[in-house]
mmCIF file of C-alpha atoms in Angstrom:
data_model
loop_
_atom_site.group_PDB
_atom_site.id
_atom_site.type_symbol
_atom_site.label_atom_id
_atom_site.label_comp_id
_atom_site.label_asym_id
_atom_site.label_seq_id
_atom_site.Cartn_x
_atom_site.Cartn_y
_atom_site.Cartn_z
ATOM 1 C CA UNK A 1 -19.670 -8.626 19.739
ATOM 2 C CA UNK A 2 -22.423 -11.251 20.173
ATOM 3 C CA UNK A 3 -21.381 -14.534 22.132
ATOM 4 C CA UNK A 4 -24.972 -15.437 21.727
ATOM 5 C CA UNK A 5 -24.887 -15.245 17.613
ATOM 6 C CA UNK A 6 -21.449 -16.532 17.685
ATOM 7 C CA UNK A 7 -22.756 -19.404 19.130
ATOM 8 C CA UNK A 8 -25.496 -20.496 16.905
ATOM 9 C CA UNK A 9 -23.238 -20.459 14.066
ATOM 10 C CA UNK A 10 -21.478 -22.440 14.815
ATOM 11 C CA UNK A 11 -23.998 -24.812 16.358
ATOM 12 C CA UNK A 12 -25.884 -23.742 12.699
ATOM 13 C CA UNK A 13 -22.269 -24.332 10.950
ATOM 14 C CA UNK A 14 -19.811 -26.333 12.699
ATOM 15 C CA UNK A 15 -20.494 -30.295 11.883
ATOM 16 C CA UNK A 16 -20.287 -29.223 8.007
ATOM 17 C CA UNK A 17 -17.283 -26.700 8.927
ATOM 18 C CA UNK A 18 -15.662 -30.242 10.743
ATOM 19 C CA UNK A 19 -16.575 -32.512 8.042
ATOM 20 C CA UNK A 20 -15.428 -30.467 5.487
ATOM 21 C CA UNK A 21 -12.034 -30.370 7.350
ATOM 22 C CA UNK A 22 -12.179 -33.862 7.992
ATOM 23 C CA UNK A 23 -12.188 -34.736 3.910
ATOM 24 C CA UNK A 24 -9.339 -32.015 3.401
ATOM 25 C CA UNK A 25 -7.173 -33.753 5.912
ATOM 26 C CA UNK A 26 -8.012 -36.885 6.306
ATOM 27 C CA UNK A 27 -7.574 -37.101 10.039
ATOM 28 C CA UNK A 28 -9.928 -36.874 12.787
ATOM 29 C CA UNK A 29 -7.453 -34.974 15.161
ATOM 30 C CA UNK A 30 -5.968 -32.199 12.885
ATOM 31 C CA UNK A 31 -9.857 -31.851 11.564
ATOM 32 C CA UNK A 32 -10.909 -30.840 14.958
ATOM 33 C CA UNK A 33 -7.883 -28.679 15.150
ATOM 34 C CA UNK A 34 -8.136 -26.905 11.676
ATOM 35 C CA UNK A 35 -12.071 -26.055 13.268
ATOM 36 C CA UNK A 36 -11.032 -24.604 16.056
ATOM 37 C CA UNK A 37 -8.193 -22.345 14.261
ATOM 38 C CA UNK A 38 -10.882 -21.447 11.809
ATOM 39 C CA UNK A 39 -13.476 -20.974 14.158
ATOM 40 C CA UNK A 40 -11.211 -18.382 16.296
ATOM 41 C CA UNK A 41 -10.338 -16.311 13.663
ATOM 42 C CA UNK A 42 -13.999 -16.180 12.732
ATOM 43 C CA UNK A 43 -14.533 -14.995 16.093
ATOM 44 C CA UNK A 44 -11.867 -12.369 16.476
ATOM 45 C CA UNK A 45 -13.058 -11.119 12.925
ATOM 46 C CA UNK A 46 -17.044 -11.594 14.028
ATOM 47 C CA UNK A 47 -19.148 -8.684 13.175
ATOM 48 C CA UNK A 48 -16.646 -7.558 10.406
ATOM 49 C CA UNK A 49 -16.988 -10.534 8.356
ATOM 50 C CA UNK A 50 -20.288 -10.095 6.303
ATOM 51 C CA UNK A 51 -20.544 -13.547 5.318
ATOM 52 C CA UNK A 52 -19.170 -15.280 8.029
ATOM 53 C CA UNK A 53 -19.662 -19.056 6.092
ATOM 54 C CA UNK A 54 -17.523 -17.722 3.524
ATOM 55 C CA UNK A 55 -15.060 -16.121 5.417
ATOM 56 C CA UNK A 56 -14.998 -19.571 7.648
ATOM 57 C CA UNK A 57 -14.849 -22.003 4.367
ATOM 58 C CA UNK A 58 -11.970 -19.823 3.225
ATOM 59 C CA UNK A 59 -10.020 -19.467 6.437
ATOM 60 C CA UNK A 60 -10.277 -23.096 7.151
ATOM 61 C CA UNK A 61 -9.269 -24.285 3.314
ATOM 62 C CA UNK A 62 -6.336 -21.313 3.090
ATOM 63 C CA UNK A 63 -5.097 -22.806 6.743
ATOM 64 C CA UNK A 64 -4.792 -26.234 6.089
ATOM 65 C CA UNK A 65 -2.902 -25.234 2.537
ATOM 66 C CA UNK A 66 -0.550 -23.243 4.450
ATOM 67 C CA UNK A 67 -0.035 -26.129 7.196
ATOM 68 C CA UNK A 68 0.114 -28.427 4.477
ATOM 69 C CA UNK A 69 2.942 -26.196 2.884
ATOM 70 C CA UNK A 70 4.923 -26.580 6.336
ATOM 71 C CA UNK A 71 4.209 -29.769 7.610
ATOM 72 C CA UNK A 72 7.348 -31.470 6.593
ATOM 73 C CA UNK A 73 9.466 -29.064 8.477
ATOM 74 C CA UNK A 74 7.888 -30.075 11.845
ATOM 75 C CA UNK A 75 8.636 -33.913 10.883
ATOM 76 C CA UNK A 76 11.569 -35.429 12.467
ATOM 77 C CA UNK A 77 12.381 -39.074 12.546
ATOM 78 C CA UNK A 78 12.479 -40.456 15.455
ATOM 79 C CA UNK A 79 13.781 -43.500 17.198
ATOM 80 C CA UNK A 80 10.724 -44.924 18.618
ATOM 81 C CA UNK A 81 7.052 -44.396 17.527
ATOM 82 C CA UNK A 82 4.340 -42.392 19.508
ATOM 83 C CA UNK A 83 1.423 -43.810 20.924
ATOM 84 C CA UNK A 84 -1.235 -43.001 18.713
ATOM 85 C CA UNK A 85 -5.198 -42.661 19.744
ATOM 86 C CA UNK A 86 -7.592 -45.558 18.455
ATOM 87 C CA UNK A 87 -10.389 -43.998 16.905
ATOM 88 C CA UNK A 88 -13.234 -46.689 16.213
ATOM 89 C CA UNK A 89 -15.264 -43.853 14.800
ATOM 90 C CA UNK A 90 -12.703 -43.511 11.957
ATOM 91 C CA UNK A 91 -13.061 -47.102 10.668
ATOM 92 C CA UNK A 92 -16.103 -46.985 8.414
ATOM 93 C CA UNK A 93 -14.888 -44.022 6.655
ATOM 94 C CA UNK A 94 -11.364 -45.975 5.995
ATOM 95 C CA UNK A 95 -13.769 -48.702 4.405
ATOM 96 C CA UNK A 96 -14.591 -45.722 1.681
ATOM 97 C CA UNK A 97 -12.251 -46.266 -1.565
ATOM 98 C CA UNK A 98 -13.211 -42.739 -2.755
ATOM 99 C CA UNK A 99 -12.351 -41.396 0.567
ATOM 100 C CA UNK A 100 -9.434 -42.579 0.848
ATOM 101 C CA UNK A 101 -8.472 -41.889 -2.954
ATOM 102 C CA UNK A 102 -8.537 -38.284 -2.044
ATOM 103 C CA UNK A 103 -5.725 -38.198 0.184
ATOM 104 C CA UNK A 104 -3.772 -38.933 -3.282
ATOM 105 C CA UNK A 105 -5.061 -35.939 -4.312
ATOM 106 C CA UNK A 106 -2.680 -32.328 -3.599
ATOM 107 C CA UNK A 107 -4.253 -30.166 -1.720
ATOM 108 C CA UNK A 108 -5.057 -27.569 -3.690
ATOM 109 C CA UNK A 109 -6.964 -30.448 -5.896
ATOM 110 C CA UNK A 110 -8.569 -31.919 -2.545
ATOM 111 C CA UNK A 111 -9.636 -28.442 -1.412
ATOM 112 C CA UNK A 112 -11.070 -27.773 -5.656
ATOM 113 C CA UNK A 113 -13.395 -31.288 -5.086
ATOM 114 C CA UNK A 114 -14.416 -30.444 -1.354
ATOM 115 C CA UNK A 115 -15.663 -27.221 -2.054
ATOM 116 C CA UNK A 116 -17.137 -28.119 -5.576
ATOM 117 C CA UNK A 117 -18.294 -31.369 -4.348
ATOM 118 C CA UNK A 118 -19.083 -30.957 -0.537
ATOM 119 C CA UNK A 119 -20.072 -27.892 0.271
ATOM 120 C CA UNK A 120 -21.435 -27.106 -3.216
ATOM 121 C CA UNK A 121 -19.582 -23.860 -4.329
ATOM 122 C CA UNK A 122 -19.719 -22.850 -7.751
ATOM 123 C CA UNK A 123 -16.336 -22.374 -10.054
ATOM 124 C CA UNK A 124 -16.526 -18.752 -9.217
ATOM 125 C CA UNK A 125 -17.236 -19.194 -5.520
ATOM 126 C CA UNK A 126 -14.416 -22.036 -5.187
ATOM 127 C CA UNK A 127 -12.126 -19.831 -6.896
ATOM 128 C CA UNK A 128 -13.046 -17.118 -4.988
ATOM 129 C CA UNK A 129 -12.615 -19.094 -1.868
ATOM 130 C CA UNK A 130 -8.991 -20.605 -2.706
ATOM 131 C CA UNK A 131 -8.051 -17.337 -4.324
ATOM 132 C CA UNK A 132 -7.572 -18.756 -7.475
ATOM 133 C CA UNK A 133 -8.438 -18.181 -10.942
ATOM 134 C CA UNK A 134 -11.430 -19.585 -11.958
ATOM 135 C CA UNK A 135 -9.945 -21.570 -15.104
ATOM 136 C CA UNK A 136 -7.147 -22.824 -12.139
ATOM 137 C CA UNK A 137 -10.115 -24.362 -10.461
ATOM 138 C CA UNK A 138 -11.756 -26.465 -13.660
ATOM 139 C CA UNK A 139 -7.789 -27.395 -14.595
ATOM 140 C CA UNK A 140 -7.629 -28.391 -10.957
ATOM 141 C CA UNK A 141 -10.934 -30.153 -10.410
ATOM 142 C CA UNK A 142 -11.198 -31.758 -13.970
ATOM 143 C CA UNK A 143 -7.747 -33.675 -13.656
ATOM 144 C CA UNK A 144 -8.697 -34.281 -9.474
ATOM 145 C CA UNK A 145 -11.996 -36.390 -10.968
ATOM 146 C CA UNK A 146 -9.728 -38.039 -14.098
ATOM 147 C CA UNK A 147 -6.984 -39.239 -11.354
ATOM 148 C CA UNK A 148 -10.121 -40.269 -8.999
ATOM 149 C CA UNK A 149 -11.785 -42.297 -12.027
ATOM 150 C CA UNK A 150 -8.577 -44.021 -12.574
ATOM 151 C CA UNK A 151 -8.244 -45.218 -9.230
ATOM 152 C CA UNK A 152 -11.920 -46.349 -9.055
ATOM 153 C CA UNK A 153 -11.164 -47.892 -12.327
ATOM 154 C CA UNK A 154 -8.444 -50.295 -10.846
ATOM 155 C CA UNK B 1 -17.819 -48.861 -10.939
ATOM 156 C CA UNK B 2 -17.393 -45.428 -13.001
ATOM 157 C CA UNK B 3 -17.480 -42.017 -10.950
ATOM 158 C CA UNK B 4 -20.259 -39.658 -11.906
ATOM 159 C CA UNK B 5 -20.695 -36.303 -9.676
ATOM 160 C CA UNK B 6 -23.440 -37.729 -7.972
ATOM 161 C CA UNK B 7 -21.356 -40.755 -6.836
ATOM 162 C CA UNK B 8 -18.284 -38.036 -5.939
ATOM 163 C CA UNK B 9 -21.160 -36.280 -3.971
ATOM 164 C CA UNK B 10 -22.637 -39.129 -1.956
ATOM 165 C CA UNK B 11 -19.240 -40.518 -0.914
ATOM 166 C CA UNK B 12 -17.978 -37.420 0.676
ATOM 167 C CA UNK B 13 -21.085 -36.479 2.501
ATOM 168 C CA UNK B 14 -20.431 -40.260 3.835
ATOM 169 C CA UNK B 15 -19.989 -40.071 7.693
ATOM 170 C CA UNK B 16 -20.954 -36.086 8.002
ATOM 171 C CA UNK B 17 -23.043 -35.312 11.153
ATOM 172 C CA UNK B 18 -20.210 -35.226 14.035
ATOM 173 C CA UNK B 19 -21.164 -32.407 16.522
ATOM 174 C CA UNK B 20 -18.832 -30.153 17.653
ATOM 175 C CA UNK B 21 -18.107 -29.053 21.389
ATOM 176 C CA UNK B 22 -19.449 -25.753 21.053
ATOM 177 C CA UNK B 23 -18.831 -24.605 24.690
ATOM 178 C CA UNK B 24 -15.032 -25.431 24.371
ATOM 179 C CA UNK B 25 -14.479 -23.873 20.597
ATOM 180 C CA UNK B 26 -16.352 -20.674 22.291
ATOM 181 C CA UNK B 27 -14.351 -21.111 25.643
ATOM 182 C CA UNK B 28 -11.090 -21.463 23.270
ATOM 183 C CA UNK B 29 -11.696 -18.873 20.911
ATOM 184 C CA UNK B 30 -12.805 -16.334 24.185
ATOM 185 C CA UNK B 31 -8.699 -17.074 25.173
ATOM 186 C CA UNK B 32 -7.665 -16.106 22.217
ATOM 187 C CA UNK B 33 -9.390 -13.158 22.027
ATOM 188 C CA UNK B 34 -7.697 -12.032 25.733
ATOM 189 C CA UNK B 35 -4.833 -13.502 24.651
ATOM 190 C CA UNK B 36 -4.893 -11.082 21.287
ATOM 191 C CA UNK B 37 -6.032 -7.773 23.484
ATOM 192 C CA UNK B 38 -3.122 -8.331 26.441
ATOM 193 C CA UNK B 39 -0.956 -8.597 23.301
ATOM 194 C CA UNK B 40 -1.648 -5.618 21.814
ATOM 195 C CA UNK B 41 -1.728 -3.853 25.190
ATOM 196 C CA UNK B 42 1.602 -4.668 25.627
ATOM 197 C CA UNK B 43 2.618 -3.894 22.283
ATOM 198 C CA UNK B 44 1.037 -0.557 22.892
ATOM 199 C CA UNK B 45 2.428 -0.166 26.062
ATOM 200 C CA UNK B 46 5.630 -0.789 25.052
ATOM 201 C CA UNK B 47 5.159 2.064 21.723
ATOM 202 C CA UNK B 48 3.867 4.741 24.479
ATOM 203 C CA UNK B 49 6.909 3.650 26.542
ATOM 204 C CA UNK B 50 9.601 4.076 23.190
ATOM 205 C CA UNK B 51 7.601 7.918 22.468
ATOM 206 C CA UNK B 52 7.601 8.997 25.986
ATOM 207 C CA UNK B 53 11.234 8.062 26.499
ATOM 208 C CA UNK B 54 12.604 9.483 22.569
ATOM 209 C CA UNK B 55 9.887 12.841 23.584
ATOM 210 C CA UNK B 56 12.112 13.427 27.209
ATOM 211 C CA UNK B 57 15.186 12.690 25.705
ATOM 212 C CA UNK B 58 14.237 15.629 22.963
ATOM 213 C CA UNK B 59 12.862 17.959 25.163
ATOM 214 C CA UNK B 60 15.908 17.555 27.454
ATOM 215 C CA UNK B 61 18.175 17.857 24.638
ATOM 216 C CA UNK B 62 16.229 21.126 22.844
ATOM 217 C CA UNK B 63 16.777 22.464 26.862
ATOM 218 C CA UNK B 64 20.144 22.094 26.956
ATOM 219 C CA UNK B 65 20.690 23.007 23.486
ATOM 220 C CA UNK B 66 18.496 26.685 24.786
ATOM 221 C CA UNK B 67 20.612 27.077 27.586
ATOM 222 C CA UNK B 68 23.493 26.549 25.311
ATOM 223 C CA UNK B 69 22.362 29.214 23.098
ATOM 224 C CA UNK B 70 22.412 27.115 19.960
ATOM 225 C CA UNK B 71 18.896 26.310 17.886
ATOM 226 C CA UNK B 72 17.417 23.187 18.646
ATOM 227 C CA UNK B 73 17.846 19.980 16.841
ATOM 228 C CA UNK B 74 21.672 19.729 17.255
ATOM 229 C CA UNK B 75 22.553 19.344 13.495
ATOM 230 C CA UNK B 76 24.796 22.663 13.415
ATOM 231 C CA UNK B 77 28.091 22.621 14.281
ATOM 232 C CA UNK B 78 29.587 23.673 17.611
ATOM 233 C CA UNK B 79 32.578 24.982 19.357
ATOM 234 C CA UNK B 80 33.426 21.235 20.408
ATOM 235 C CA UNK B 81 33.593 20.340 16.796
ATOM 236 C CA UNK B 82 36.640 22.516 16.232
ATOM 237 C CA UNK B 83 39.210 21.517 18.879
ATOM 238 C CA UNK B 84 42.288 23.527 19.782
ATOM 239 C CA UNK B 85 45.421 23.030 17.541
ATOM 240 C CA UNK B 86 48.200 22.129 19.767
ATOM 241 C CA UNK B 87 50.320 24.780 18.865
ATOM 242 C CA UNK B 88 49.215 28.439 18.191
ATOM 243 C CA UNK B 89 47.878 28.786 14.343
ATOM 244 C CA UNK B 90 49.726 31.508 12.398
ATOM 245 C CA UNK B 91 48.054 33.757 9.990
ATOM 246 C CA UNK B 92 49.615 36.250 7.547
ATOM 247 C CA UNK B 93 48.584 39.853 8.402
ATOM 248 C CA UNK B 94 46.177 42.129 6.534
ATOM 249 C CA UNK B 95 45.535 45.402 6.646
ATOM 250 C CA UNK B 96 42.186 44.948 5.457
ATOM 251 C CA UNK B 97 39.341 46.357 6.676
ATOM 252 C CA UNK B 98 36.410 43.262 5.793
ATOM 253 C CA UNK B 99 34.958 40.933 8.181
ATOM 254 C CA UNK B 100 37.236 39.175 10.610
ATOM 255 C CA UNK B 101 33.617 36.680 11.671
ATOM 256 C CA UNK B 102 31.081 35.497 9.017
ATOM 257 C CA UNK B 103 27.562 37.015 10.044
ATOM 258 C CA UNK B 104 26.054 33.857 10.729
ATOM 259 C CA UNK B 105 28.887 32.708 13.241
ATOM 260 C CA UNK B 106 27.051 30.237 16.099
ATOM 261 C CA UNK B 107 30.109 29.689 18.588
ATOM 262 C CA UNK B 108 33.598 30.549 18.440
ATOM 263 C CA UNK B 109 36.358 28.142 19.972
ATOM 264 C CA UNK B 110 38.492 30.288 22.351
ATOM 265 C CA UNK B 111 42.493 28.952 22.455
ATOM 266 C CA UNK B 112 44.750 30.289 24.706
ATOM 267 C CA UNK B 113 48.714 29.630 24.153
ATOM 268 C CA UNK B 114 51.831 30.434 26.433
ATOM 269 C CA UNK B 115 54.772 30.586 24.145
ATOM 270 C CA UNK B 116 53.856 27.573 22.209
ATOM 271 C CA UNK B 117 51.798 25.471 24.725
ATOM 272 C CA UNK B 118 47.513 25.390 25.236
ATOM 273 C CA UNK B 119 46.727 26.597 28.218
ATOM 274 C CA UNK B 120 43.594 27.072 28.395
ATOM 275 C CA UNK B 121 39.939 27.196 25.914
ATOM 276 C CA UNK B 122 37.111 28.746 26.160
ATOM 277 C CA UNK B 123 33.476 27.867 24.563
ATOM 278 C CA UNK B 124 31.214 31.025 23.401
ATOM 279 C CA UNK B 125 28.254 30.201 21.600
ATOM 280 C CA UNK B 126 25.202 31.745 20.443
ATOM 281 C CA UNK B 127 24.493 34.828 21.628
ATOM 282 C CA UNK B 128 27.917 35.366 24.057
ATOM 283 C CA UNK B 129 29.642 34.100 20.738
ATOM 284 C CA UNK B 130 27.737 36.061 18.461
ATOM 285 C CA UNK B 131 28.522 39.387 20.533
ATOM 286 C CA UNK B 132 32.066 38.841 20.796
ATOM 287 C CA UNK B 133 32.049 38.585 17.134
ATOM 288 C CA UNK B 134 30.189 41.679 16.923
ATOM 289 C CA UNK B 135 32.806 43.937 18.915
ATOM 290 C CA UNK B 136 36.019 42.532 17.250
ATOM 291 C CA UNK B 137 33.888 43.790 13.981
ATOM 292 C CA UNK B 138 33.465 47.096 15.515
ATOM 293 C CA UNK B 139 37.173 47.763 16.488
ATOM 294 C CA UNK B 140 39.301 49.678 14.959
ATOM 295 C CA UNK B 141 42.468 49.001 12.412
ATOM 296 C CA UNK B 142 44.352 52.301 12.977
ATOM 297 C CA UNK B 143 46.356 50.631 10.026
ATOM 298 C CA UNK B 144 49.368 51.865 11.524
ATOM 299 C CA UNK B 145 52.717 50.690 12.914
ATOM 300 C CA UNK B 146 51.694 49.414 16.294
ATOM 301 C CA UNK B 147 54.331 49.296 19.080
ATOM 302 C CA UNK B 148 53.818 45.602 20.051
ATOM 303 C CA UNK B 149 54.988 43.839 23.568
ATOM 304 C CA UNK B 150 56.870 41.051 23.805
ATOM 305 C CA UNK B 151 54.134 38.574 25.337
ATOM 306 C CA UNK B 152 53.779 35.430 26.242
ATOM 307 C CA UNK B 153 50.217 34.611 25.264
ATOM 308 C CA UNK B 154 48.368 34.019 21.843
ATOM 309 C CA UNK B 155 44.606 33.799 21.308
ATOM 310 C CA UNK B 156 43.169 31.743 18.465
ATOM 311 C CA UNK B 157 39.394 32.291 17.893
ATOM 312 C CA UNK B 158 38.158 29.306 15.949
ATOM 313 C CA UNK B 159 34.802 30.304 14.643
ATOM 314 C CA UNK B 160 31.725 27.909 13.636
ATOM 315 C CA UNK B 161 28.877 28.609 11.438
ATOM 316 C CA UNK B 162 26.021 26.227 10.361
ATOM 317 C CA UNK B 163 28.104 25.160 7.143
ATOM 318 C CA UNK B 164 31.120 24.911 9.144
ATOM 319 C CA UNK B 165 34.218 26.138 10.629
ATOM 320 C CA UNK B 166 35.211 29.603 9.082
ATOM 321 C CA UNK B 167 38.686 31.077 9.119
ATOM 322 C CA UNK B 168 40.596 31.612 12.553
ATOM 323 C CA UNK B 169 41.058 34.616 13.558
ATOM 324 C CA UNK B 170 44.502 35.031 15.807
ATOM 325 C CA UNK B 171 45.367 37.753 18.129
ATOM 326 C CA UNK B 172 48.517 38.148 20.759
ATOM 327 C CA UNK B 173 47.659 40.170 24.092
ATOM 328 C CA UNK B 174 49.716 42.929 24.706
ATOM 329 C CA UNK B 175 50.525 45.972 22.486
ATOM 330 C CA UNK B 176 47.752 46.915 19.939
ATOM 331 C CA UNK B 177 46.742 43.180 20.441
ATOM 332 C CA UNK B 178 45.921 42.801 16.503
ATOM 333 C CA UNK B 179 44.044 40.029 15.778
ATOM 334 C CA UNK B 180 43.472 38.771 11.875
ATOM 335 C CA UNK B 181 42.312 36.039 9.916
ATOM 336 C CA UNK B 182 44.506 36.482 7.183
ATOM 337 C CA UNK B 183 42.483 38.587 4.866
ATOM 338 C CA UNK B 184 40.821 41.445 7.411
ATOM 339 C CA UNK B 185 42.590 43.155 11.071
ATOM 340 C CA UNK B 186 41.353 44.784 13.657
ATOM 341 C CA UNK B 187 43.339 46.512 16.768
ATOM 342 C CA UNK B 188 41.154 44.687 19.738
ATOM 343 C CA UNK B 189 43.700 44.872 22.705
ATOM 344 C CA UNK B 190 41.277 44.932 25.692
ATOM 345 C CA UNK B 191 38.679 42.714 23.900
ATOM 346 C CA UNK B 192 41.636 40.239 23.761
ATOM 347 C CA UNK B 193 42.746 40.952 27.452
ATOM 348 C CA UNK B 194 38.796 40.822 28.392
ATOM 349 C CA UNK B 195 38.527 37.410 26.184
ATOM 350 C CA UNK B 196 41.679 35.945 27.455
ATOM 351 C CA UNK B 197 40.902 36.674 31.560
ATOM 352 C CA UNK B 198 40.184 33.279 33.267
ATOM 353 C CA UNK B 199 41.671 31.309 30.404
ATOM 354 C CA UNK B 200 45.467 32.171 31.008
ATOM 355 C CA UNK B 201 46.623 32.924 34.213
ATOM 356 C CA UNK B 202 49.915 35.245 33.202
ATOM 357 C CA UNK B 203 49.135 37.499 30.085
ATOM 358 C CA UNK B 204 52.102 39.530 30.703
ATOM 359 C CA UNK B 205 53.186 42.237 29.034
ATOM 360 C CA UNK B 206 57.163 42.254 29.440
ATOM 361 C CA UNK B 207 59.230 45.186 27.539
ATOM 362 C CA UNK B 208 58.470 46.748 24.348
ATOM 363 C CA UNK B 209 59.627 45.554 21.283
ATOM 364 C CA UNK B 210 59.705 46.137 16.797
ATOM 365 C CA UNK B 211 56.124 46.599 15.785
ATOM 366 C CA UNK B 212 54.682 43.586 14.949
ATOM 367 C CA UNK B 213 57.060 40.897 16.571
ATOM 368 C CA UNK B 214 57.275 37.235 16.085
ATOM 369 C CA UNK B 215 55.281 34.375 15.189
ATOM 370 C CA UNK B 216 52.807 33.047 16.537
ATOM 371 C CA UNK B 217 50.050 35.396 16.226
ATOM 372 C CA UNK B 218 49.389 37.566 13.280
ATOM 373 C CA UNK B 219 53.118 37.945 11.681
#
């Protein structure tokens, strides 16, 4: 395996790789987390992936569905509320209606307009990516854009 | 303000250009990869461990099984399978002259009774149990009236073949010592005696008697 080539992607990669997470979560924190996931199971598959963009675009969209899917077992109420981080950084990008609007979205619709939106995938690509079927994804990313209009709307 | 795809566009590449700690997501992902191969070298390990252990155990077992005299794999049935009856069996006579052992017979159960206690067994397999079987064959049946001795002792063979346990074959020491399994006879007094040394301690003959005396034993 090359450290070395490993490297540059995700130099090359990585700020798109985080800011894609970062729309797909909404959070800061679990972005950087989802990236590093991703980013190790790129590396334990590197050299076997042959497109190792699409194999990271997929791996980080399919983990944050799955976490997504089991996040509500890991919440438990609790008496007294955590101490939570300040991020200043993370105040302009509250400011951002549409940004925001997409956390309304599911997350198979928020992972449809990322990839269609963002990182510029075509139907077939963001189908292939999210292992759907490609007329899931227009279903998907026609009524994420109707819901999104709405909202912009009011 | 109406959405168009360029607007969608713009506002999520909003705020894009954070850098990533490179040295720490390569530091992290280099743990996980030793993390991943001590893993699997355990999980190895602990395979090689499971097949070295199941291959002693078989080898030891096909050993034993060699010195036993039976084949290897331990699915056939043995002497132990057929335990003694308490009491001596009885079988009917028969002056026939067929087989008293199947052919294929892998261990024969010796029992040894005095009066109408076990005293003693006796395990024969493979070839041991397979020669025994063998001589009783070749003996004669004079098919006569056989002066027969009052005795003490009975000997049930209890034979065992891969499908199972076949007819006993019963015998009393002393006299002709007849032995039958109900359908076939042979007159095998010293392979009896020979059989029944070091299982019984007093296979007396007493004082001669009717031909053909008293259950137990062939009656």
């Amino acid at each position: 395996m090359s450290d070395i080539a490993f490297r540059d992607f995700v130099e090359a990669n990585g700020p798109r790789l985080l800011h894609t997470a970062r729309l797909l979560t909404g959070d800061r924190g679990h972005a950087e987390d989802l990236v590093q996931t991703t980013l190790t199971k790129l590396y334990l598959k590197w050299g076997g992936a042959r497109n190792p963009l699409a194999y990271a675009r997929r791996t980080l969209v399919s983990t944050h569905i799955d976490a997504s899917r089991r996040r509500w077992r890991g919440e438990r109420p609790t008496a007294t509320v955590p101490d939570r981080a300040v991020e200043p950084e993370d105040t302009s990008e509250d400011r951002d209606e549409l940004r925001q609007m997409l956390g309304g979205l599911s997350s198979q619709e928020r992972a449809v307009v990322v990839l269609r939106y963002y990182c510029d995938l075509s139907e077939k690509e963001t189908a292939a990516a999210l292992r759907l079927p490609v007329g899931t994804v227009k279903s998907a990313a026609s009524r994420a854009l109707a819901r999104l209009r709405v909202e912009v709307m009011q | 303000m109406s959405l168009g795809e360029s607007d969608l566009r713009a506002s999520l590449r909003a705020g894009e250009g954070d850098r990533l700690d490179v040295d720490a997501v390569v530091a992290h992902a280099r743990a996980a990869r030793r993390e991943r191969r001590r893993t699997l070298l355990a999980v190895g390990g602990a395979v090689v461990a499971v097949l070295v252990v199941a291959g002693v155990v078989t080898a030891v077992q096909a050993n034993r099984n060699r010195h036993s005299g039976t084949p290897a794999g331990g699915a056939s049935p043995t002497a132990q399978d057929s335990a003694c009856p308490p009491g001596p069996p009885t079988v009917s006579l028969s002056k026939g002259s067929g087989r008293l052992f199947p052919a294929d017979v892998t261990s024969i159960n010796v029992c040894a009774y005095t009066i109408d206690q076990l005293t003693g067994t006796k395990s024969l397999t493979g070839t041991l149990a397979h020669g025994y079987a063998q001589r009783f064959e070749a003996a004669p049946l004079r098919g006569m009236i056989c002066p027969q001795y009052v005795t003490r002792t009975t000997v049930a063979m209890l034979p065992m073949t891969p499908s199972g346990q076949a007819p006993t074959v019963v015998g009393r020491v002393g006299g002709c010592g007849t032995v039958s399994n109900g359908t076939a006879s042979r007159d095998a007094a010293e392979l009896l005696n020979e059989l029944s040394k070091g299982i019984v301690t007093s296979p007396i003959p007493t004082m001669p008697t009717h031909p053909m005396g008293h259950s137990p034993g062939p009656s």
